[in-house]
Structure formats: structure tokens, C-alpha cells
Short mmCIF file of C-alpha atoms in Angstrom, two decimals:
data_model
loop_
_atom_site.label_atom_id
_atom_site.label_comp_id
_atom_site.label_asym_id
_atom_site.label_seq_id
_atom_site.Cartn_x
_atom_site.Cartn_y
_atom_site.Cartn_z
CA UNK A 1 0.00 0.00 0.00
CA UNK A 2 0.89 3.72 -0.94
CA UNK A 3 2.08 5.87 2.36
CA UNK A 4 0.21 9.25 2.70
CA UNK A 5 2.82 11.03 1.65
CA UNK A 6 3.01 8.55 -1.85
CA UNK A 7 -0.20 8.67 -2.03
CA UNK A 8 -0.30 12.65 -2.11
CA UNK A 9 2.50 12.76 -4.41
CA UNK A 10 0.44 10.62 -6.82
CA UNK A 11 -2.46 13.08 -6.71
CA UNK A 12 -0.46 15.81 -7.50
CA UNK A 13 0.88 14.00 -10.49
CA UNK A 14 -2.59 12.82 -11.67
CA UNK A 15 -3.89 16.62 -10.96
CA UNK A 16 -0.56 18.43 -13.08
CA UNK A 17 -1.51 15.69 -16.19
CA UNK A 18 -6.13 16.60 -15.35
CA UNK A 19 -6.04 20.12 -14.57
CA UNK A 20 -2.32 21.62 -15.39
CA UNK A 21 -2.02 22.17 -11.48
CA UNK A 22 -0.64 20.08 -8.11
CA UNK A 23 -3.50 21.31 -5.93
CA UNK A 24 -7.25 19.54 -6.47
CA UNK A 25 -9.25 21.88 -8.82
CA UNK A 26 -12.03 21.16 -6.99
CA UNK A 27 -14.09 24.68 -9.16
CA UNK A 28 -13.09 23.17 -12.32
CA UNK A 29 -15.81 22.66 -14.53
CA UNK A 30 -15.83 22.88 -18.38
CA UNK A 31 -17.12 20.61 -22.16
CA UNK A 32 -13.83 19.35 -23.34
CA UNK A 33 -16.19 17.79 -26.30
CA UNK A 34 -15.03 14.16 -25.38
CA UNK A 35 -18.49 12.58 -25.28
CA UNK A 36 -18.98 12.48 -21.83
CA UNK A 37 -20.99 16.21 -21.41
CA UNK A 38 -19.51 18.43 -18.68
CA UNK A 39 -15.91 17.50 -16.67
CA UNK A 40 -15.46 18.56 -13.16
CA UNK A 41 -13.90 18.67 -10.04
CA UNK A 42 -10.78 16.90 -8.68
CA UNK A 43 -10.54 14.05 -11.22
CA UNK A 44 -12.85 15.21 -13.90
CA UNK A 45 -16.05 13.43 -13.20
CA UNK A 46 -18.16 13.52 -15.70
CA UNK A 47 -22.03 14.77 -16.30
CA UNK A 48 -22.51 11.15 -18.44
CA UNK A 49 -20.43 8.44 -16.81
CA UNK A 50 -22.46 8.88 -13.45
CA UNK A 51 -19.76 9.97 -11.18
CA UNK A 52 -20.43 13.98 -11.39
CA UNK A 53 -23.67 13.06 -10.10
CA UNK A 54 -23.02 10.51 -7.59
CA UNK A 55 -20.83 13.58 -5.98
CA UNK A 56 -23.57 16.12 -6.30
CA UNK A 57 -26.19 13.88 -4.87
CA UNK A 58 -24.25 12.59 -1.99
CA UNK A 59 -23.48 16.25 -1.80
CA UNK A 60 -27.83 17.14 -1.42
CA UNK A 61 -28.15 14.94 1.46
CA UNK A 62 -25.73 16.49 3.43
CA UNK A 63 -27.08 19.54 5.79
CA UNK A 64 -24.49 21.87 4.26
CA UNK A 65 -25.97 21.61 0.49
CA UNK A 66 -26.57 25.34 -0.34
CA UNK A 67 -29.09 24.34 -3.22
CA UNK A 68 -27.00 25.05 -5.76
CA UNK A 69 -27.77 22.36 -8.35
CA UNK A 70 -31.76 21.85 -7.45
CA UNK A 71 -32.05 23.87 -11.29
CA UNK A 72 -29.74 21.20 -12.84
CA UNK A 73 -30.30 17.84 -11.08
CA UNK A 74 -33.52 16.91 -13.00
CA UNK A 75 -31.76 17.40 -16.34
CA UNK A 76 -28.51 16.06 -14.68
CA UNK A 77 -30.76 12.71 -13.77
CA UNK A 78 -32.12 12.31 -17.36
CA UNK A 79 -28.94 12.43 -19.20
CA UNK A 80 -27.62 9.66 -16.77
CA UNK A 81 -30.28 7.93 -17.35
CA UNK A 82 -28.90 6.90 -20.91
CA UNK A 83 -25.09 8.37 -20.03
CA UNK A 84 -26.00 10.68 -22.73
CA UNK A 85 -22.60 13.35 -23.39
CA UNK A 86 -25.28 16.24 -24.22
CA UNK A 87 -24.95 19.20 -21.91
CA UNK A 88 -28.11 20.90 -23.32
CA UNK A 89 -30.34 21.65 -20.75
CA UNK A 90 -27.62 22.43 -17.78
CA UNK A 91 -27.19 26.12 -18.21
CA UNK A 92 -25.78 27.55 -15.17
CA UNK A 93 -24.43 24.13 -14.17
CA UNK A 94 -20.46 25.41 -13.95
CA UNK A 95 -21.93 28.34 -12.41
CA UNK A 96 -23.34 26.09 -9.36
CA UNK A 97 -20.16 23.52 -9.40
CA UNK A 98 -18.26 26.88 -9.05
CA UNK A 99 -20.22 28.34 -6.33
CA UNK A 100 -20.80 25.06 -4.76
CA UNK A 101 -16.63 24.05 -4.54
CA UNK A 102 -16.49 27.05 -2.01
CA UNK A 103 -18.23 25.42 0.16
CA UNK A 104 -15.45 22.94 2.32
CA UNK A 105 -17.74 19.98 2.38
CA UNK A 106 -18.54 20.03 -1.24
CA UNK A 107 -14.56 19.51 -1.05
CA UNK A 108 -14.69 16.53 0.78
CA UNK A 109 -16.97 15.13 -0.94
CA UNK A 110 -15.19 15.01 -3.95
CA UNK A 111 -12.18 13.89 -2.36
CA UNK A 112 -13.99 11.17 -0.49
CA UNK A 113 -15.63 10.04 -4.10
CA UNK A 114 -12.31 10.19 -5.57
CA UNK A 115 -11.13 7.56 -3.61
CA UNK A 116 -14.13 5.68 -3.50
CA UNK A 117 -14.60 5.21 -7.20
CA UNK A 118 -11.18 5.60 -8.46
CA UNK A 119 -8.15 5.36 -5.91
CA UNK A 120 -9.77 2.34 -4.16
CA UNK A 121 -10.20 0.59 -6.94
CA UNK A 122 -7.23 1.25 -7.99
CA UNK A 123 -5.38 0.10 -5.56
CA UNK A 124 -7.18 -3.38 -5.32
CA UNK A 125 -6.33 -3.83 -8.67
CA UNK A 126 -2.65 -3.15 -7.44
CA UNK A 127 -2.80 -5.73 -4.63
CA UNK A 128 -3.99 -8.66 -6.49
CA UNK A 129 -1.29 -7.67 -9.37
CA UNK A 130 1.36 -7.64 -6.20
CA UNK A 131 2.43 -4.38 -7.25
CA UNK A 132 5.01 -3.51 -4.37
CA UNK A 133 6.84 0.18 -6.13
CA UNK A 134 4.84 3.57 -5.70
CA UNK A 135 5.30 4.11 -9.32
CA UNK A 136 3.48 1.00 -10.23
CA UNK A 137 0.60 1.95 -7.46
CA UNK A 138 0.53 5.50 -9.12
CA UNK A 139 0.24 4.24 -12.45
CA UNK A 140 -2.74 2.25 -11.27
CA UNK A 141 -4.22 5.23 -9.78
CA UNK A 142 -3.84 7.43 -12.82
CA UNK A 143 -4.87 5.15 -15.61
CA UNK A 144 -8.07 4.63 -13.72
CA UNK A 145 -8.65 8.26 -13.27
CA UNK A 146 -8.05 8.92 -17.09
CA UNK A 147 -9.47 5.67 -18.13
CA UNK A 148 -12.00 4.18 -16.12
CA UNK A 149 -12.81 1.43 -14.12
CA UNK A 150 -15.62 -0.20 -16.26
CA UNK A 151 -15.43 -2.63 -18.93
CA UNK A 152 -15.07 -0.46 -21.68
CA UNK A 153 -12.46 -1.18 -24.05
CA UNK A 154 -10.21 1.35 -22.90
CA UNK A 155 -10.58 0.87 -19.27
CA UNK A 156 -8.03 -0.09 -16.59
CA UNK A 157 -9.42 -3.85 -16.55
CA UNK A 158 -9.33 -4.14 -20.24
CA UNK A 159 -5.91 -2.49 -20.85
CA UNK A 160 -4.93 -5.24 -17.56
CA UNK A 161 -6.38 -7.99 -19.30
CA UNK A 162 -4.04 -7.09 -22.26
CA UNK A 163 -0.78 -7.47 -20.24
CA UNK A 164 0.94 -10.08 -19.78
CA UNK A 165 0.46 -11.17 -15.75
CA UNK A 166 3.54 -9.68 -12.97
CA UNK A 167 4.17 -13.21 -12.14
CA UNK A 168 5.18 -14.09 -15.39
CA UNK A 169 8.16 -11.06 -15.00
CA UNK A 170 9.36 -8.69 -12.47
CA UNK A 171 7.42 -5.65 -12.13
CA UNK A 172 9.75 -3.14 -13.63
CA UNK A 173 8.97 -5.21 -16.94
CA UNK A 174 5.43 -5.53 -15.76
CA UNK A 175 5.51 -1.73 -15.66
CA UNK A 176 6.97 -1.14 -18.96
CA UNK A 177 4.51 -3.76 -21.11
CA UNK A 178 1.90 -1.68 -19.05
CA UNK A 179 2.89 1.82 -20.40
CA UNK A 180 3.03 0.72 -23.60
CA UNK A 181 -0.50 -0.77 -23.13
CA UNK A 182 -1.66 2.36 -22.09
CA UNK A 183 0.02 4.24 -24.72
CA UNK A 184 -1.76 2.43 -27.48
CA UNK A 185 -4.49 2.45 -26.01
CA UNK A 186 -4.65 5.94 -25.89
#
């Protein structure tokens, strides 16, 4: 397992490649036109893939929500509804992430999601791979940030399923055939 101090080195690396910056951009919110509507917050979640909403709904229930999103969160429901990449019918909804990422549990709550749908993961994909060096951890962490932990094609399981397994090699040659996974894949 990653210390603290790996593991916040690894962030900051992940954040510098998401959002050009060390620190969380927990205000970010903008359409890069990938498909996947509106990216935001500390790892980009995304206003199709489920994950912007999982933070903003966790984020109602809590008895700090400042009602920022209550114009947005029907809309926000139907396009996840069929992980439709549209953003049509969210005007005003970087305005509320914006407003809302003032607000310091708003901040934990992405963190919190961060590492419940992507670091976790991550990391249990590490373990049963017997990844022992940071870099190897961090890679883990990253690729599942940037790619996904679902079945798509390229996700972190499907670019693992293409590597050949760390028993069959030591892991700085694991690590290598993995790059290079994730380079094509890219």
C-alpha cells in the first residue's frame, strides 16, 4: 500500500496531467467535447459516466448543500439515465459547481468520491497484481482516473487484461509492457 505522503504525491501528479495544477481543482468545470458532457472537479467526473452526479447527490443529502444544483439535477438525472454526453439543458451548471466548490464539504466530498470510485479501486487492482513500487501503485491510480474502471475497451481492466500477468516477470517489466499498453491504447 501507498504511504500518505506517496499517495499525495500521486495526486499531485494525476492533478498536473487533469487540470495543469498540483493542488485539487475542486471549481473546475468545463465541455472538453469528449463525449462524456460536462468534466469537473478533482478528477474530472463527468455529467454522463455517473460519477459527477453521484458527488452532487451525496453532496444534497448532506445539511451543508446550499441548493446550488436543485435547477440542474432533473436534467442532470435524465442524461444519466442513458449516459448521454449532451450538456443541453444544464445552463448555469459550472456556475453552481463553481459556487458550490467554495463550500469545504462540497470539497470533501469530492475527495472522499475520488477515492471511493477511483483510488480504491485502484489500488485493489494493485494488490492482487502484487504491485510492491509507488510508481506502479501511481500508475494504477492514474490510468483509472483517465481511463476508467468499467469494462469499456479502454478501461483499466481491459488495458490489464491485455498485459501479460507480474508473475510471469518482475514488475519493472510488468511496468513497462503496461505503459506501452496504455500508450496504445490511448
Amino acid at each position: 500500500a501507498l504511504t500518505n505522503c506517496q499517495k499525495s504525491i500521486i495526486q499531485q501528479l494525476t492533478n498536473t496531467f487533469e487540470n495543469s495544477q498540483k493542488n485539487f481543482a475542486f471549481d473546475y468545470c468545463d465541455d472538453i467535447h469528449d463525449g462524456r458532457g460536462y468534466t469537473v472537479g478533482v478528477v474530472g467526473f463527468t455529467t454522463s459516466t455517473k460519477d459527477a452526479l453521484d458527488v452532487i447527490q451525496t453532496y444534497t443529502e448532506s445539511s451543508n448543500y446550499q441548493n446550488e444544483f436543485d435547477d440542474s439535477l432533473p436534467r442532470l438525472l435524465e442524461l444519466n439515465s442513458t449516459l448521454s454526453g449532451e450538456t443541453s439543458g444544464l445552463k448555469g451548471f459550472c456556475r453552481a459547481w463553481y459556487k458550490a466548490s467554495s463550500n469545504p464539504t462540497f470539497r470533501a466530498i469530492q475527495i472522499a468520491k475520488a477515492d471511493e470510485l477511483y483510488y480504491n479501486p485502484s489500488q485493489t487492482f494493485a494488490d492482487e497484481l502484487a504491485l510492491e513500487l509507488p510508481t506502479s501503485r501511481g500508475q494504477m491510480y492514474d490510468a483509472a482516473v483517465q481511463m476508467g474502471i468499467e469494462s469499456d475497451p479502454d478501461s483499466l481492466p481491459s488495458m490489464l487484461k491485455r498485459v501479460p500477468r507480474t508473475s510471469d516477470m518482475s514488475e519493472e517489466e510488468w511496468l513497462t509492457a503496461f505503459l506501452a499498453e496504455r500508450e496504445r491504447t490511448l
